[in-house]
Structure formats: C-alpha cells, structure tokens
Amino acid sequence: IVFNMLEILEMDEENLDIKVQTSETDKGITDIEITDYNHFHIIIEAKKGWELPPLDQLNKYAFRASFREKSAAKVKALVTLSECSRIYADHYQATHLIDGIPVIHISYSEIHQAIDEVYSIVSHQEKHLLLNLQNYLERFINMQKQNSNEVLVVSLGRSKPDGCELS
C-alpha cells in the first residue's frame, strides 16, 4: 500500500531523506523516517516477531512537531513493520487512523518481496541502499525466542503426588 502510494506521488529525489533512530522530546524514538519534505513523510515503527506497537507509541509519533506541524508533506503515514501478516495486523492493530493519519501495516516478507522485485532493475547505488535496508531489518526478523513453541506436558491422574493436595 505504501509503495503504491509513493509510486503515484511526485517525489523530490534530490531532497529525499532517510533517517534512522530519530528522537524528539517526549515523542519517542522512531525507527525509520522517510521524507522528501514536500510530497510525503512516512514514519516506520519496526517490531520484533509478531509484535505490534502500542497505541500510545503511535500517538506520540503522529503528534510530533516535526511530523505534524513542521513537515509540509502532502501525504503522511505511520507504518508498522513486523513479521505478522497484514490480515493479523488488520485484526489486532490498535487503530488504522490517528487524527486523519493512516496507520498501515507491512510484513517483513512483503518488504523482502518488494526488494526482490526491483533489485534487478535499479542502479548500483539503489541496490546498495536496498541491501542496507535489508541488513537493518534483519536485526528485527527472526528475533523470536527459539523456545517460544515449547510444549509443557501435564500428566493427569486420580492419585495425589507426595506432599501435594491436588490430584
């Protein structure tokens, strides 16, 4: 969705700015911000595993002065990024709109698919940027606990174990 939005927009490539880990007093630290300062401004919040950002975190980003007031961008969006599918996020994400600003979810697999689709047709410099993005995102992908699917077995019976009041 975001990629389709950007394809439709005019883009000022000369002023394209990608910021990582940007902070603003009492408004949190964004993972990635992409803007050309005139046409679009996107804040991306990446989470590990199947996590989605809480509503209070998204609200902080939506009401940043640099995003809300100082940015002249015509299109603004908050993008959540995690391993969970779009269907899961559509159901469990706290909101899809914050004061007129869309909240859109993209899965890591969608990002990888988009990079794979364009990699062979972009310039060497763009390939370098795409590889850097993939490397950055790798920090968040597959960071789930490896024993998160651990199964606990409880044996049921009528007798009580020694020293226990429960069967």
Short mmCIF file of C-alpha atoms in Angstrom, two decimals:
data_model
loop_
_atom_site.label_atom_id
_atom_site.label_comp_id
_atom_site.label_asym_id
_atom_site.label_seq_id
_atom_site.Cartn_x
_atom_site.Cartn_y
_atom_site.Cartn_z
CA ILE A 1 0.00 0.00 0.00
CA VAL A 2 2.73 2.45 0.96
CA PHE A 3 4.77 1.54 -2.12
CA ASN A 4 1.71 2.09 -4.31
CA MET A 5 1.13 5.44 -2.62
CA LEU A 6 4.71 6.53 -3.33
CA GLU A 7 4.55 5.42 -6.96
CA ILE A 8 1.55 7.70 -7.53
CA LEU A 9 3.14 10.68 -5.81
CA GLU A 10 5.60 13.02 -7.32
CA MET A 11 8.84 12.58 -5.47
CA ASP A 12 11.58 15.13 -4.95
CA GLU A 13 14.51 12.70 -5.22
CA GLU A 14 17.05 15.47 -4.69
CA ASN A 15 15.67 16.11 -1.20
CA LEU A 16 14.90 12.51 -0.25
CA ASP A 17 15.94 11.93 3.34
CA ILE A 18 16.00 8.64 5.25
CA LYS A 19 16.54 9.00 8.97
CA VAL A 20 17.18 6.19 11.45
CA GLN A 21 16.54 6.39 15.21
CA THR A 22 15.29 9.99 15.32
CA SER A 23 14.21 11.32 18.71
CA GLU A 24 12.01 14.21 19.71
CA THR A 25 11.43 15.30 23.31
CA ASP A 26 8.57 13.34 24.89
CA LYS A 27 7.67 11.84 21.48
CA GLY A 28 9.81 8.71 21.45
CA ILE A 29 12.45 7.48 19.04
CA THR A 30 11.33 6.48 15.55
CA ASP A 31 12.97 3.53 13.85
CA ILE A 32 12.91 4.94 10.30
CA GLU A 33 11.59 8.16 8.76
CA ILE A 34 11.44 8.68 5.01
CA THR A 35 10.54 12.07 3.58
CA ASP A 36 11.18 14.42 0.70
CA TYR A 37 9.85 17.30 2.85
CA ASN A 38 7.25 18.31 0.23
CA HIS A 39 5.27 15.34 -1.03
CA PHE A 40 5.43 12.63 1.64
CA HIS A 41 6.60 11.88 5.17
CA ILE A 42 6.46 8.32 6.49
CA ILE A 43 7.36 7.13 9.99
CA ILE A 44 8.11 3.42 10.25
CA GLU A 45 7.98 1.57 13.55
CA ALA A 46 9.63 -1.86 13.34
CA LYS A 47 8.93 -4.55 15.90
CA LYS A 48 10.49 -7.96 16.51
CA GLY A 49 8.45 -11.06 15.86
CA TRP A 50 4.67 -10.84 15.68
CA GLU A 51 4.51 -7.77 17.89
CA LEU A 52 2.57 -4.61 17.01
CA PRO A 53 3.35 -1.20 18.51
CA PRO A 54 1.04 0.03 21.25
CA LEU A 55 -1.40 2.86 20.53
CA ASP A 56 0.37 5.33 22.85
CA GLN A 57 3.61 4.91 20.89
CA LEU A 58 1.85 5.54 17.56
CA ASN A 59 0.09 8.59 19.05
CA LYS A 60 3.44 10.05 20.10
CA TYR A 61 4.73 9.75 16.55
CA ALA A 62 1.54 11.12 14.98
CA PHE A 63 1.73 14.26 17.09
CA ARG A 64 5.45 15.02 16.71
CA ALA A 65 6.03 18.65 15.74
CA SER A 66 8.49 17.56 13.03
CA PHE A 67 5.83 15.31 11.51
CA ARG A 68 2.64 17.22 12.21
CA GLU A 69 3.45 20.92 12.05
CA LYS A 70 6.88 21.43 10.51
CA SER A 71 6.51 18.92 7.68
CA ALA A 72 4.87 20.39 4.57
CA ALA A 73 4.40 16.90 3.10
CA LYS A 74 1.02 16.34 1.47
CA VAL A 75 0.92 12.63 2.33
CA LYS A 76 1.78 11.39 5.82
CA ALA A 77 1.56 7.86 7.14
CA LEU A 78 2.59 5.75 10.09
CA VAL A 79 3.79 2.31 9.04
CA THR A 80 4.09 -0.62 11.40
CA LEU A 81 6.51 -3.30 10.37
CA SER A 82 6.80 -6.78 11.86
CA GLU A 83 6.68 -10.46 10.98
CA CYS A 84 2.92 -10.67 11.39
CA SER A 85 0.75 -10.79 8.30
CA ARG A 86 -1.39 -7.89 7.18
CA ILE A 87 -4.54 -9.91 7.99
CA TYR A 88 -3.35 -10.42 11.58
CA ALA A 89 -2.41 -6.74 11.93
CA ASP A 90 -5.73 -5.58 10.47
CA HIS A 91 -7.47 -7.54 13.20
CA TYR A 92 -5.19 -6.80 16.16
CA GLN A 93 -3.63 -3.39 15.46
CA ALA A 94 -4.97 -0.79 17.90
CA THR A 95 -6.04 1.64 15.18
CA HIS A 96 -5.90 2.28 11.44
CA LEU A 97 -6.22 6.07 11.64
CA ILE A 98 -4.84 8.62 14.11
CA ASP A 99 -6.31 12.08 13.68
CA GLY A 100 -6.50 11.67 9.90
CA ILE A 101 -3.10 9.96 9.52
CA PRO A 102 -3.31 6.38 8.21
CA VAL A 103 -1.65 3.58 10.15
CA ILE A 104 -0.59 0.87 7.70
CA HIS A 105 1.00 -2.48 8.45
CA ILE A 106 3.60 -4.17 6.26
CA SER A 107 5.19 -7.53 6.99
CA TYR A 108 8.90 -8.20 6.63
CA SER A 109 8.13 -10.75 3.93
CA GLU A 110 6.36 -8.03 1.90
CA ILE A 111 9.46 -5.81 2.16
CA HIS A 112 11.73 -8.64 1.04
CA GLN A 113 9.38 -9.44 -1.84
CA ALA A 114 9.32 -5.79 -2.95
CA ILE A 115 13.13 -5.60 -2.82
CA ASP A 116 13.43 -8.83 -4.83
CA GLU A 117 11.03 -7.46 -7.46
CA VAL A 118 13.00 -4.28 -8.12
CA TYR A 119 16.58 -5.33 -7.35
CA SER A 120 17.50 -6.37 -10.88
CA ILE A 121 16.25 -3.13 -12.47
CA VAL A 122 17.68 -0.49 -10.14
CA SER A 123 21.02 1.30 -10.25
CA HIS A 124 24.10 0.13 -8.36
CA GLN A 125 23.61 2.90 -5.79
CA GLU A 126 19.98 1.91 -5.26
CA LYS A 127 20.99 -1.74 -4.88
CA HIS A 128 23.41 -0.66 -2.17
CA LEU A 129 20.61 1.19 -0.35
CA LEU A 130 18.26 -1.78 -0.66
CA LEU A 131 20.90 -4.12 0.77
CA ASN A 132 21.47 -1.71 3.65
CA LEU A 133 17.72 -1.69 4.33
CA GLN A 134 17.61 -5.48 4.28
CA ASN A 135 20.58 -5.67 6.66
CA TYR A 136 18.95 -3.16 9.01
CA LEU A 137 15.67 -5.08 9.00
CA GLU A 138 17.46 -8.37 9.63
CA ARG A 139 18.00 -7.11 13.19
CA PHE A 140 14.25 -7.42 13.74
CA ILE A 141 13.46 -10.53 11.72
CA ASN A 142 13.54 -13.95 13.36
CA MET A 143 14.36 -12.48 16.73
CA GLN A 144 11.62 -14.50 18.41
CA LYS A 145 12.51 -16.75 21.29
CA GLN A 146 13.57 -20.03 19.77
CA ASN A 147 11.73 -21.92 22.53
CA SER A 148 8.51 -19.94 22.14
CA ASN A 149 6.81 -23.08 20.81
CA GLU A 150 7.87 -25.05 23.86
CA VAL A 151 5.22 -27.53 24.97
CA LEU A 152 4.56 -28.22 28.63
CA VAL A 153 3.05 -31.61 29.43
CA VAL A 154 0.86 -32.09 32.46
CA SER A 155 0.16 -35.65 33.47
CA LEU A 156 -3.37 -36.15 34.77
CA GLY A 157 -4.35 -38.83 37.26
CA ARG A 158 -6.55 -39.58 40.26
CA SER A 159 -3.78 -40.09 42.80
CA LYS A 160 -2.05 -37.26 44.62
CA PRO A 161 1.73 -36.87 44.41
CA ASP A 162 3.54 -37.00 47.76
CA GLY A 163 3.23 -33.71 49.63
CA CYS A 164 0.54 -32.30 47.29
CA GLU A 165 -3.14 -31.66 47.94
CA LEU A 166 -4.08 -31.73 44.23
CA SER A 167 -4.54 -34.73 42.02
#
